[in-house]
Amino acid sequence: MASPSCATWAEIPCCIPPIFLCRRIASSLWQPYNPVDVNTVKAIYPGTFDPMTNGHLDLIARGAKIFDHLRVAILKNSEKSPLFTVPERLEMLTEATRGMDNVSVTTFDGLLVDFVRTEQAQAVLRGIRAISDYEYEFQMALMNRRLAPELETVFMMPAEKYSYLSSRLVKEVFRLGGSVEGLVPTIVIERLRARVAG
Ligand code: PNS
């Protein structure tokens, strides 16, 4: 019910006690303190990141522009046998995203949707480089939607120059002596070299 709109105090009906009016005005101004801002959108960008590439970084930068907070999440128990340990991948991603104020990096285990709920995030960010990515991503997004209908998956495209880039190709090219300069951040090149030297 709308509050009585009166041009002057003289117009307020004398049947409405002033104390009632004060409470009505106060309650219309008072908003409960809510630490989770309903207008804040947090997204999780999950992946294996073994290792992270400039394509991943490009997507992180794009995601950081549209989400209030972007949390990059490295899957801990992947079935793939990784080149880098989870702490190494965490370190590289943290270093490469330093300076991106609304980006943080973490790890997760188990179902992605459970992690997203724990984080109170609203969206999952995934990159689509080419049509070939689509089927796998589509399946994953729909399975995640079945498990967590409230969750949205948002797809973004990295810059065209990274459309052929993958962690798998980076590892293969490097292992066979090819240059991966410009395809991965410097910290990843250093770690790759250290891996070969060690
Ligand atoms: O970089 P990747 O390997 O393409 O990332 C895949 C990832 C980590 C996003 C996906 O495997 C995942 O979410 N794994 C967690 C387990 C899970 O929730 N599985 C069901 C997905 S529908």
mmCIF file of C-alpha atoms and ligand atoms in Angstrom:
data_model
loop_
_atom_site.group_PDB
_atom_site.id
_atom_site.type_symbol
_atom_site.label_atom_id
_atom_site.label_comp_id
_atom_site.label_asym_id
_atom_site.label_seq_id
_atom_site.Cartn_x
_atom_site.Cartn_y
_atom_site.Cartn_z
ATOM 1 C CA MET A 1 0.000 0.000 0.000
ATOM 2 C CA ALA A 2 1.430 3.392 -0.988
ATOM 3 C CA SER A 3 2.203 5.962 1.710
ATOM 4 C CA PRO A 4 -0.170 8.917 1.834
ATOM 5 C CA SER A 5 1.220 11.674 -0.342
ATOM 6 C CA CYS A 6 0.562 15.029 1.279
ATOM 7 C CA ALA A 7 1.785 18.355 0.043
ATOM 8 C CA THR A 8 1.863 19.867 3.506
ATOM 9 C CA TRP A 9 1.588 18.628 7.074
ATOM 10 C CA ALA A 10 -1.734 20.412 7.214
ATOM 11 C CA GLU A 11 -3.108 17.951 4.631
ATOM 12 C CA ILE A 12 -2.278 14.804 6.661
ATOM 13 C CA PRO A 13 -5.549 13.398 7.898
ATOM 14 C CA CYS A 14 -5.748 13.889 11.614
ATOM 15 C CA CYS A 15 -6.854 10.249 11.998
ATOM 16 C CA ILE A 16 -3.259 9.025 11.162
ATOM 17 C CA PRO A 17 -1.153 9.298 14.304
ATOM 18 C CA PRO A 18 2.307 10.883 13.673
ATOM 19 C CA ILE A 19 4.069 7.833 15.209
ATOM 20 C CA PHE A 20 2.533 5.570 12.522
ATOM 21 C CA LEU A 21 3.750 7.900 9.759
ATOM 22 C CA CYS A 22 7.298 7.944 11.192
ATOM 23 C CA ARG A 23 7.419 4.135 11.211
ATOM 24 C CA ARG A 24 6.103 3.947 7.633
ATOM 25 C CA ILE A 25 8.741 6.395 6.384
ATOM 26 C CA ALA A 26 11.528 4.722 8.354
ATOM 27 C CA SER A 27 10.617 1.249 7.098
ATOM 28 C CA SER A 28 10.539 2.431 3.492
ATOM 29 C CA LEU A 29 14.076 3.838 3.851
ATOM 30 C CA TRP A 30 15.582 0.966 5.823
ATOM 31 C CA GLN A 31 17.231 -1.776 3.753
ATOM 32 C CA PRO A 32 18.577 -4.905 5.477
ATOM 33 C CA TYR A 33 22.357 -5.234 5.249
ATOM 34 C CA ASN A 34 23.146 -7.922 2.704
ATOM 35 C CA PRO A 35 26.848 -8.755 2.347
ATOM 36 C CA VAL A 36 26.217 -10.555 -0.971
ATOM 37 C CA ASP A 37 25.259 -7.767 -3.335
ATOM 38 C CA VAL A 38 22.477 -9.087 -5.547
ATOM 39 C CA ASN A 39 23.920 -7.122 -8.460
ATOM 40 C CA THR A 40 27.350 -8.683 -8.146
ATOM 41 C CA VAL A 41 28.042 -11.458 -10.611
ATOM 42 C CA LYS A 42 30.760 -13.917 -9.788
ATOM 43 C CA ALA A 43 31.921 -16.449 -12.356
ATOM 44 C CA ILE A 44 34.103 -19.520 -12.146
ATOM 45 C CA TYR A 45 36.494 -20.264 -15.006
ATOM 46 C CA PRO A 46 37.359 -23.938 -14.528
ATOM 47 C CA GLY A 47 39.964 -25.939 -16.373
ATOM 48 C CA THR A 48 43.029 -28.118 -16.331
ATOM 49 C CA PHE A 49 45.432 -25.326 -17.375
ATOM 50 C CA ASP A 50 48.323 -27.727 -17.998
ATOM 51 C CA PRO A 51 49.874 -25.339 -18.770
ATOM 52 C CA MET A 52 47.950 -22.088 -19.111
ATOM 53 C CA THR A 53 48.270 -20.451 -22.520
ATOM 54 C CA ASN A 54 47.869 -16.926 -23.797
ATOM 55 C CA GLY A 55 44.462 -18.080 -25.031
ATOM 56 C CA HIS A 56 43.445 -18.786 -21.415
ATOM 57 C CA LEU A 57 44.837 -15.394 -20.368
ATOM 58 C CA ASP A 58 42.956 -13.668 -23.165
ATOM 59 C CA LEU A 59 39.721 -15.281 -21.978
ATOM 60 C CA ILE A 60 40.432 -14.339 -18.365
ATOM 61 C CA ALA A 61 40.917 -10.697 -19.399
ATOM 62 C CA ARG A 62 37.640 -10.766 -21.353
ATOM 63 C CA GLY A 63 35.783 -12.442 -18.473
ATOM 64 C CA ALA A 64 37.181 -9.931 -15.987
ATOM 65 C CA LYS A 65 35.593 -7.152 -18.060
ATOM 66 C CA ILE A 66 32.061 -8.516 -17.800
ATOM 67 C CA PHE A 67 32.002 -10.239 -14.405
ATOM 68 C CA ASP A 68 32.459 -8.462 -11.087
ATOM 69 C CA HIS A 69 34.640 -11.278 -9.879
ATOM 70 C CA LEU A 70 36.258 -14.047 -11.889
ATOM 71 C CA ARG A 71 37.662 -17.037 -10.065
ATOM 72 C CA VAL A 72 39.959 -19.246 -12.110
ATOM 73 C CA ALA A 73 39.669 -22.796 -10.758
ATOM 74 C CA ILE A 74 42.167 -25.558 -11.501
ATOM 75 C CA LEU A 75 40.784 -29.082 -11.364
ATOM 76 C CA LYS A 76 42.854 -31.097 -8.885
ATOM 77 C CA ASN A 77 41.997 -34.673 -9.765
ATOM 78 C CA SER A 78 41.957 -34.718 -13.519
ATOM 79 C CA GLU A 79 42.077 -38.104 -15.216
ATOM 80 C CA LYS A 80 44.688 -36.679 -17.589
ATOM 81 C CA SER A 81 48.297 -37.193 -16.484
ATOM 82 C CA PRO A 82 49.542 -33.634 -16.218
ATOM 83 C CA LEU A 83 52.969 -32.179 -17.007
ATOM 84 C CA PHE A 84 52.782 -29.645 -14.168
ATOM 85 C CA THR A 85 51.612 -30.283 -10.622
ATOM 86 C CA VAL A 86 48.566 -28.428 -9.328
ATOM 87 C CA PRO A 87 50.695 -26.122 -7.092
ATOM 88 C CA GLU A 88 52.885 -25.290 -10.128
ATOM 89 C CA ARG A 89 49.833 -24.466 -12.244
ATOM 90 C CA LEU A 90 48.386 -22.416 -9.402
ATOM 91 C CA GLU A 91 51.631 -20.466 -9.113
ATOM 92 C CA MET A 92 51.849 -19.781 -12.860
ATOM 93 C CA LEU A 93 48.229 -18.640 -13.104
ATOM 94 C CA THR A 94 48.557 -16.469 -10.009
ATOM 95 C CA GLU A 95 51.693 -14.841 -11.406
ATOM 96 C CA ALA A 96 50.176 -14.296 -14.862
ATOM 97 C CA THR A 97 46.983 -12.729 -13.479
ATOM 98 C CA ARG A 98 48.739 -10.475 -10.978
ATOM 99 C CA GLY A 99 47.395 -6.950 -11.495
ATOM 100 C CA MET A 100 43.931 -8.125 -12.547
ATOM 101 C CA ASP A 101 42.100 -6.844 -9.484
ATOM 102 C CA ASN A 102 38.887 -8.815 -9.827
ATOM 103 C CA VAL A 103 40.558 -12.110 -10.742
ATOM 104 C CA SER A 104 41.602 -14.778 -8.248
ATOM 105 C CA VAL A 105 42.946 -18.286 -8.702
ATOM 106 C CA THR A 106 42.146 -21.433 -6.767
ATOM 107 C CA THR A 107 41.812 -25.206 -7.100
ATOM 108 C CA PHE A 108 38.824 -27.491 -6.826
ATOM 109 C CA ASP A 109 37.982 -31.120 -6.525
ATOM 110 C CA GLY A 110 34.899 -33.168 -7.323
ATOM 111 C CA LEU A 111 31.894 -31.869 -9.201
ATOM 112 C CA LEU A 112 32.206 -28.416 -10.678
ATOM 113 C CA VAL A 113 28.628 -27.543 -9.751
ATOM 114 C CA ASP A 114 29.304 -28.320 -6.081
ATOM 115 C CA PHE A 115 32.309 -26.033 -6.137
ATOM 116 C CA VAL A 116 30.319 -23.278 -7.860
ATOM 117 C CA ARG A 117 27.640 -23.511 -5.181
ATOM 118 C CA THR A 118 30.221 -23.414 -2.394
ATOM 119 C CA GLU A 119 31.665 -20.294 -3.978
ATOM 120 C CA GLN A 120 28.202 -18.752 -4.345
ATOM 121 C CA ALA A 121 28.973 -17.983 -7.960
ATOM 122 C CA GLN A 122 26.283 -17.480 -10.570
ATOM 123 C CA ALA A 123 28.086 -18.475 -13.745
ATOM 124 C CA VAL A 124 30.707 -20.733 -15.278
ATOM 125 C CA LEU A 125 32.897 -19.232 -17.961
ATOM 126 C CA ARG A 126 34.221 -21.413 -20.760
ATOM 127 C CA GLY A 127 36.073 -20.595 -23.943
ATOM 128 C CA ILE A 128 35.065 -21.765 -27.376
ATOM 129 C CA ARG A 129 37.828 -21.575 -29.964
ATOM 130 C CA ALA A 130 36.226 -23.392 -32.855
ATOM 131 C CA ILE A 131 33.178 -25.474 -33.758
ATOM 132 C CA SER A 132 35.145 -28.558 -32.695
ATOM 133 C CA ASP A 133 34.990 -27.355 -29.066
ATOM 134 C CA TYR A 134 31.257 -26.927 -29.238
ATOM 135 C CA GLU A 135 30.037 -30.506 -28.808
ATOM 136 C CA TYR A 136 32.085 -31.190 -25.683
ATOM 137 C CA GLU A 137 31.231 -27.806 -24.181
ATOM 138 C CA PHE A 138 27.551 -28.184 -25.022
ATOM 139 C CA GLN A 139 27.411 -31.595 -23.308
ATOM 140 C CA MET A 140 29.198 -30.283 -20.255
ATOM 141 C CA ALA A 141 27.043 -27.162 -19.997
ATOM 142 C CA LEU A 142 23.816 -29.156 -20.267
ATOM 143 C CA MET A 143 24.962 -31.767 -17.751
ATOM 144 C CA ASN A 144 25.906 -28.952 -15.370
ATOM 145 C CA ARG A 145 22.507 -27.355 -15.964
ATOM 146 C CA ARG A 146 20.801 -30.656 -15.115
ATOM 147 C CA LEU A 147 22.812 -30.863 -11.903
ATOM 148 C CA ALA A 148 22.415 -27.179 -11.027
ATOM 149 C CA PRO A 149 19.544 -25.518 -12.947
ATOM 150 C CA GLU A 150 20.247 -22.146 -11.337
ATOM 151 C CA LEU A 151 23.724 -22.016 -12.846
ATOM 152 C CA GLU A 152 24.478 -20.398 -16.220
ATOM 153 C CA THR A 153 27.393 -21.322 -18.477
ATOM 154 C CA VAL A 154 28.735 -18.367 -20.436
ATOM 155 C CA PHE A 155 30.860 -18.985 -23.513
ATOM 156 C CA MET A 156 33.355 -16.466 -24.786
ATOM 157 C CA MET A 157 35.721 -16.566 -27.736
ATOM 158 C CA PRO A 158 39.398 -15.829 -27.293
ATOM 159 C CA ALA A 159 41.127 -13.582 -29.828
ATOM 160 C CA GLU A 160 41.229 -15.150 -33.280
ATOM 161 C CA LYS A 161 45.022 -15.444 -33.147
ATOM 162 C CA TYR A 162 44.616 -17.998 -30.339
ATOM 163 C CA SER A 163 41.863 -20.032 -31.997
ATOM 164 C CA TYR A 164 44.220 -22.922 -32.815
ATOM 165 C CA LEU A 165 46.078 -22.799 -29.509
ATOM 166 C CA SER A 166 45.819 -25.549 -26.899
ATOM 167 C CA SER A 167 47.820 -26.712 -23.883
ATOM 168 C CA ARG A 168 48.304 -30.077 -25.591
ATOM 169 C CA LEU A 169 49.872 -28.499 -28.704
ATOM 170 C CA VAL A 170 52.091 -26.217 -26.599
ATOM 171 C CA LYS A 171 53.510 -29.243 -24.759
ATOM 172 C CA GLU A 172 54.022 -31.190 -27.976
ATOM 173 C CA VAL A 173 55.690 -28.328 -29.867
ATOM 174 C CA PHE A 174 57.964 -27.540 -26.927
ATOM 175 C CA ARG A 175 58.896 -31.196 -26.393
ATOM 176 C CA LEU A 176 59.884 -31.506 -30.044
ATOM 177 C CA GLY A 177 62.045 -28.372 -29.924
ATOM 178 C CA GLY A 178 59.666 -25.849 -31.512
ATOM 179 C CA SER A 179 59.182 -22.292 -30.274
ATOM 180 C CA VAL A 180 56.178 -21.494 -28.108
ATOM 181 C CA GLU A 181 57.160 -17.833 -27.792
ATOM 182 C CA GLY A 182 54.050 -15.632 -27.888
ATOM 183 C CA LEU A 183 51.763 -18.582 -27.185
ATOM 184 C CA VAL A 184 52.256 -18.828 -23.419
ATOM 185 C CA PRO A 185 53.279 -16.318 -20.746
ATOM 186 C CA THR A 186 57.017 -16.001 -19.958
ATOM 187 C CA ILE A 187 56.613 -17.818 -16.646
ATOM 188 C CA VAL A 188 55.309 -20.872 -18.492
ATOM 189 C CA ILE A 189 58.257 -20.824 -20.928
ATOM 190 C CA GLU A 190 60.639 -20.656 -17.956
ATOM 191 C CA ARG A 191 58.890 -23.597 -16.280
ATOM 192 C CA LEU A 192 58.911 -25.602 -19.510
ATOM 193 C CA ARG A 193 62.661 -24.977 -19.911
ATOM 194 C CA ALA A 194 63.288 -25.925 -16.293
ATOM 195 C CA ARG A 195 61.323 -29.122 -16.807
ATOM 196 C CA VAL A 196 63.453 -30.085 -19.821
ATOM 197 C CA ALA A 197 66.714 -29.080 -18.087
ATOM 198 C CA GLY A 198 65.771 -30.959 -14.920
HETATM 199 O O1 PNS B 1 40.486 -27.530 -19.319
HETATM 200 P P1 PNS B 1 39.529 -28.675 -19.428
HETATM 201 O O2 PNS B 1 40.264 -29.973 -19.241
HETATM 202 O O3 PNS B 1 38.717 -28.638 -20.681
HETATM 203 O O4 PNS B 1 38.497 -28.522 -18.182
HETATM 204 C C1 PNS B 1 37.510 -29.496 -17.966
HETATM 205 C C2 PNS B 1 36.800 -29.240 -16.629
HETATM 206 C C3 PNS B 1 37.781 -29.156 -15.504
HETATM 207 C C4 PNS B 1 36.028 -27.939 -16.720
HETATM 208 C C5 PNS B 1 35.804 -30.406 -16.406
HETATM 209 O O5 PNS B 1 36.460 -31.619 -16.576
HETATM 210 C C6 PNS B 1 35.149 -30.386 -15.032
HETATM 211 O O6 PNS B 1 34.343 -29.548 -14.749
HETATM 212 N N1 PNS B 1 35.523 -31.347 -14.182
HETATM 213 C C7 PNS B 1 35.023 -31.445 -12.816
HETATM 214 C C8 PNS B 1 34.190 -32.709 -12.615
HETATM 215 C C9 PNS B 1 32.788 -32.485 -13.112
HETATM 216 O O7 PNS B 1 32.059 -31.637 -12.641
HETATM 217 N N2 PNS B 1 32.399 -33.284 -14.127
HETATM 218 C C10 PNS B 1 31.126 -33.154 -14.783
HETATM 219 C C11 PNS B 1 31.191 -32.102 -15.864
HETATM 220 S S1 PNS B 1 29.704 -32.043 -16.742
#
